[in-house]
Amino acid sequence: MKLLRHRRTRQSAKVALRVSLSLASIYAFLIGQALITKKRVGTTSEVPPDSGTVYGIDFPGEAIRLLVLGDSTAVGYGMKKAEDTPTALIADSLSYVLDTPVNARSAAVVGAQSKDLINQINAAADHRPQIAVILVGANDIRHQVRPSTSAERLATAIRALRAEDCEVIVGTCPDLGTIKLILPPLRTVVRHWSRRLAKAQTVAAVEAGARVVSVGDLLGPLYLKLGEGFFGDDRYHPSKAGYAHVSSFLVAAAVASWRARDHEEAHADLHESIMSVNAAAIEASEHAGTEVVRKGRLARVLPGRSAN
C-alpha cells in the first residue's frame, strides 16, 4: 500500500512538473512574441504640436474648459499637425455642436498608465476643466497591471475631477487584438486582456460618475476599409482618419454629458437600455461605441453614436 502511494505521489509530481514546464514555455513564447512585436513597431521622433488653444472663437459666451488626459492615443501620437490630434478634433467639434468657444488643453503623455492620471490632473489644475476626456489602458496591459488595480486608479482620477464639478468622458482600453502587427497567438491573448480591462474600467468609471464610451474594436472596421492607411508612421497608432473616428464618438458623449448637466436632454433615448452596471460593462465590451452612464444604482446603455 505504501509503495502504491509512493508511486502515485511520484506520478502526480511528474504531471505537475510537466504542467509547470508547459505553462512556462507558453509564457516564454508569448513574451518572445511581444518582444518581436515591439521590434517590428516603427517609431517616430516627432511630437504633435501643442493643440492647447481656444476653438470656436467666433461663438459668443464664455469658453468651456476642456482637458484631455491619458496616453499616446490621447496625445495623438504620430500626427504632424495640431488640428489632427484628439484634443483639437474634440474641442473643434464641441464648439460647433454646442455653439460656444472651447478652451482646450492636453495633459496626456506618451506611455502613460492609469497611475499617471492624477499627476496629469494636478499638472493642469490651473485650467479648472469643466469637461475631461480620458483615453488610457493600453500601457497598463503592456506592463501587466491587474485590471482591478488599473480600474481603481482610473476611478480615483475620475473622483478627483468630479469633486471639482467636471464632466468626465472615458474611452475604454482599445481592443489590441485588432492590431495586425501583433501575431497569433499573442493577438488572441491581448484581445482577452484588453476586453477584461475594458469591462473593469467601465464598472469603475460609471460608479465614479463618468460617462463611458466603449472604444473596443471601433477601429477594426476602419482598418478593413483603409488597410495600411489606417496606421500612422509607426504602423501601430491610428492615422488621421483613425483619430477622427474615435474622437467623433467621444464628442457625442461629451455633448450628451454637458447637456444633461444643463438639463437640456428633453427625453430619454428610445434605444437606451437600463441594466446593472456589471451587465452594462459586458454589453459595452461586446459592442464598440456603446455609451454607459450611471442611473441611480443601475446604468443606462446607449448604442454607439458619433458626432458626425
XYZ file of C-alpha atoms in Angstrom:
308
model
C 0.000 0.000 0.000
C 2.821 2.398 0.904
C 4.556 1.552 -2.377
C 1.372 2.331 -4.331
C 1.003 5.668 -2.578
C 4.645 6.461 -3.291
C 4.156 5.702 -6.998
C 1.043 7.887 -7.146
C 2.887 10.714 -5.440
C 5.747 10.444 -7.933
C 3.298 10.367 -10.848
C 1.465 13.425 -9.518
C 4.754 15.251 -9.124
C 5.716 14.413 -12.713
C 2.370 15.645 -14.023
C 2.690 18.864 -12.023
C 6.210 19.370 -13.353
C 5.070 18.821 -16.949
C 2.214 21.300 -16.500
C 4.560 23.866 -14.955
C 7.066 23.452 -17.767
C 4.309 23.729 -20.371
C 2.954 26.920 -18.815
C 6.464 28.328 -18.550
C 7.089 27.502 -22.210
C 3.839 29.159 -23.281
C 4.627 32.244 -21.210
C 8.162 32.414 -22.624
C 6.778 32.069 -26.139
C 4.289 34.895 -25.593
C 7.000 37.109 -24.111
C 9.151 36.336 -27.137
C 6.319 37.309 -29.451
C 5.806 40.519 -27.513
C 9.487 41.421 -27.936
C 9.333 40.658 -31.655
C 6.231 42.824 -31.982
C 8.000 45.648 -30.156
C 10.887 45.470 -32.633
C 8.510 45.434 -35.589
C 6.703 48.538 -34.412
C 8.166 51.571 -36.121
C 8.844 54.758 -34.202
C 8.706 58.444 -34.894
C 10.624 61.087 -33.006
C 8.111 63.782 -33.901
C 5.800 65.041 -31.162
C 2.427 66.516 -32.189
C 2.326 70.320 -31.957
C 0.625 71.804 -28.914
C -3.131 71.743 -29.533
C -3.976 73.844 -26.487
C -5.901 76.906 -27.624
C -9.425 78.307 -27.869
C -11.611 76.786 -30.567
C -14.770 78.385 -31.960
C -13.639 81.889 -31.072
C -16.381 83.383 -33.240
C -19.084 81.980 -30.981
C -20.430 84.168 -28.158
C -20.225 83.379 -24.477
C -17.629 82.127 -22.045
C -15.451 79.269 -23.261
C -15.975 75.753 -21.916
C -12.716 74.434 -20.484
C -11.729 71.026 -21.913
C -8.903 68.819 -20.635
C -7.641 65.683 -22.404
C -5.810 63.083 -20.314
C -4.200 59.719 -20.936
C -1.616 58.013 -23.100
C -0.265 58.239 -26.652
C -3.723 57.815 -28.182
C -4.916 60.851 -26.230
C -1.767 62.714 -27.296
C -2.378 61.948 -30.969
C 0.975 60.235 -31.395
C 2.198 60.375 -34.986
C 0.205 63.424 -36.040
C 2.211 66.270 -37.551
C -0.472 68.942 -37.263
C -2.154 70.106 -34.063
C -5.521 70.136 -35.820
C -5.353 66.353 -36.321
C -4.876 65.453 -32.642
C -7.770 64.222 -30.471
C -7.653 67.391 -28.357
C -8.178 69.622 -31.390
C -10.714 67.312 -33.015
C -12.819 67.055 -29.859
C -12.595 70.755 -28.992
C -13.396 71.941 -32.501
C -16.426 69.646 -32.802
C -17.668 70.557 -29.326
C -17.552 74.253 -30.146
C -19.681 73.822 -33.255
C -22.198 71.413 -31.739
C -22.661 73.482 -28.569
C -22.300 76.879 -30.308
C -19.759 78.072 -27.788
C -15.984 78.590 -27.587
C -13.926 75.731 -26.136
C -10.646 76.382 -24.332
C -8.731 73.121 -24.741
C -5.627 71.735 -23.114
C -3.931 68.337 -23.214
C -2.004 66.896 -20.278
C -1.719 63.444 -21.888
C 1.714 61.805 -22.051
C 3.052 59.107 -24.365
C 3.482 55.858 -22.422
C 1.209 56.920 -19.562
C -0.630 54.376 -17.427
C -3.703 54.782 -15.246
C -1.444 55.501 -12.273
C -0.213 58.655 -14.048
C -3.642 60.267 -14.412
C -3.591 62.003 -11.029
C -0.251 63.651 -11.867
C -1.687 64.823 -15.188
C -4.724 66.288 -13.419
C -2.518 68.090 -10.911
C -0.301 69.433 -13.697
C -3.346 71.051 -15.313
C -5.081 72.156 -12.107
C -4.896 75.817 -13.125
C -7.026 75.039 -16.189
C -10.023 74.161 -13.960
C -11.599 71.818 -16.545
C -15.345 71.554 -16.962
C -15.108 68.580 -19.323
C -12.340 65.974 -19.192
C -11.760 63.215 -21.737
C -9.626 60.241 -20.701
C -8.074 57.649 -23.021
C -5.932 55.115 -21.178
C -5.318 51.395 -20.726
C -3.009 50.045 -23.421
C 0.145 50.644 -21.371
C -1.428 49.049 -18.303
C -1.710 45.870 -20.380
C 1.833 46.254 -21.650
C 3.091 46.455 -18.051
C 0.749 43.638 -16.916
C -1.131 45.743 -14.374
C -4.050 43.866 -12.828
C -7.386 45.062 -14.308
C -8.789 45.715 -10.831
C -5.766 47.849 -9.910
C -5.855 49.756 -13.185
C -9.604 50.370 -12.901
C -9.340 51.662 -9.337
C -6.596 54.099 -10.364
C -8.863 55.339 -13.139
C -11.738 55.715 -10.673
C -9.517 57.726 -8.319
C -8.749 60.170 -11.127
C -12.424 60.438 -12.062
C -13.467 61.122 -8.478
C -10.874 63.902 -8.264
C -12.321 65.535 -11.380
C -15.933 65.059 -10.307
C -15.126 66.662 -6.961
C -14.352 69.821 -8.949
C -17.685 69.620 -10.820
C -16.040 68.390 -14.022
C -17.888 66.173 -16.507
C -15.768 63.117 -17.330
C -15.777 61.042 -20.514
C -13.746 57.826 -20.552
C -12.731 55.959 -23.685
C -12.014 52.406 -22.558
C -8.938 50.387 -23.462
C -8.952 49.601 -27.198
C -9.073 46.015 -28.405
C -5.372 45.441 -29.052
C -6.294 42.198 -30.787
C -7.350 44.240 -33.831
C -3.742 45.283 -34.437
C -2.477 43.039 -37.236
C 1.126 43.746 -36.289
C 0.558 41.558 -33.215
C 0.729 37.961 -34.413
C -1.279 34.952 -33.167
C -1.455 33.534 -30.571
C -0.364 36.720 -28.752
C -3.120 38.601 -30.580
C -5.752 36.350 -29.005
C -4.219 36.807 -25.562
C -4.053 40.611 -25.748
C -7.619 40.723 -27.076
C -8.723 38.854 -23.947
C -6.653 41.144 -21.708
C -7.999 44.253 -23.464
C -11.619 43.242 -23.004
C -11.095 42.277 -19.373
C -9.591 45.677 -18.667
C -12.320 47.490 -20.624
C -15.012 45.766 -18.548
C -13.245 46.672 -15.292
C -12.775 50.255 -16.487
C -16.456 50.568 -17.389
C -17.700 49.415 -13.989
C -15.215 51.575 -12.062
C -15.709 54.667 -14.225
C -19.513 54.571 -14.209
C -19.605 54.070 -10.448
C -17.214 57.023 -10.052
C -19.536 59.258 -12.070
C -18.109 59.221 -15.597
C -19.814 58.612 -18.932
C -18.060 55.733 -20.689
C -17.527 55.074 -24.390
C -16.553 51.532 -25.323
C -13.654 52.036 -27.722
C -13.259 48.274 -28.155
C -12.729 47.424 -31.792
C -14.148 50.722 -33.077
C -11.123 50.910 -35.338
C -11.419 47.361 -36.696
C -13.967 48.156 -39.444
C -11.970 51.234 -40.399
C -8.848 49.079 -40.774
C -10.717 46.738 -43.125
C -11.740 49.754 -45.207
C -8.439 51.637 -45.239
C -5.930 48.815 -44.874
C -2.452 50.106 -44.114
C -3.805 53.637 -44.491
C -5.380 53.133 -41.090
C -1.982 53.272 -39.372
C 0.336 56.191 -38.754
C 4.062 56.266 -39.471
C 4.836 53.847 -36.633
C 2.443 51.189 -38.048
C 0.850 50.851 -34.611
C -1.033 54.018 -33.693
C -4.018 55.267 -35.721
C -3.780 57.525 -38.732
C -5.536 60.869 -39.027
C -8.725 59.043 -40.052
C -8.438 56.694 -37.079
C -8.129 59.500 -34.550
C -11.042 61.356 -36.142
C -13.234 58.246 -35.985
C -12.655 57.618 -32.276
C -12.912 61.323 -31.434
C -16.359 61.560 -33.023
C -17.776 59.061 -30.505
C -16.116 60.875 -27.606
C -17.589 64.176 -28.798
C -21.097 62.695 -28.879
C -20.685 61.504 -25.292
C -19.259 64.851 -24.174
C -22.159 66.745 -25.741
C -24.706 64.463 -24.058
C -22.948 64.829 -20.718
C -22.790 68.629 -20.974
C -26.431 68.944 -21.977
C -27.504 66.637 -19.167
C -25.550 68.866 -16.806
C -27.574 71.839 -18.024
C -30.814 69.800 -18.103
C -31.098 70.134 -21.858
C -31.834 66.455 -22.522
C -35.552 66.626 -23.241
C -36.259 62.919 -23.063
C -34.653 59.535 -22.788
C -33.151 57.906 -25.854
C -35.690 55.491 -27.326
C -32.954 52.937 -27.925
C -31.405 53.010 -24.462
C -31.465 50.063 -22.064
C -31.403 50.052 -18.275
C -29.416 47.310 -16.550
C -26.934 46.646 -13.768
C -23.518 48.269 -14.061
C -21.828 44.873 -14.450
C -24.248 43.829 -17.188
C -23.710 47.182 -18.884
C -19.942 46.641 -18.825
C -20.336 43.277 -20.548
C -22.730 44.751 -23.113
C -20.352 47.622 -23.858
C -17.328 45.344 -24.222
C -19.155 43.395 -26.930
C -20.429 46.415 -28.891
C -17.877 49.073 -29.790
C -19.014 52.668 -29.454
C -21.576 51.894 -26.760
C -22.086 54.608 -24.121
C -22.668 53.762 -20.466
C -23.740 56.274 -17.827
C -24.967 55.794 -14.277
C -28.678 55.970 -13.468
C -29.122 55.587 -9.718
C -27.888 52.122 -8.785
C -28.216 50.976 -12.383
C -26.741 52.080 -15.706
C -28.109 53.499 -18.944
C -26.713 51.809 -22.039
C -26.950 53.678 -25.334
C -25.966 52.263 -28.736
C -22.880 53.669 -30.412
C -23.279 57.132 -31.877
C -20.825 59.625 -33.303
C -20.972 63.378 -33.724
C -20.623 63.043 -37.498
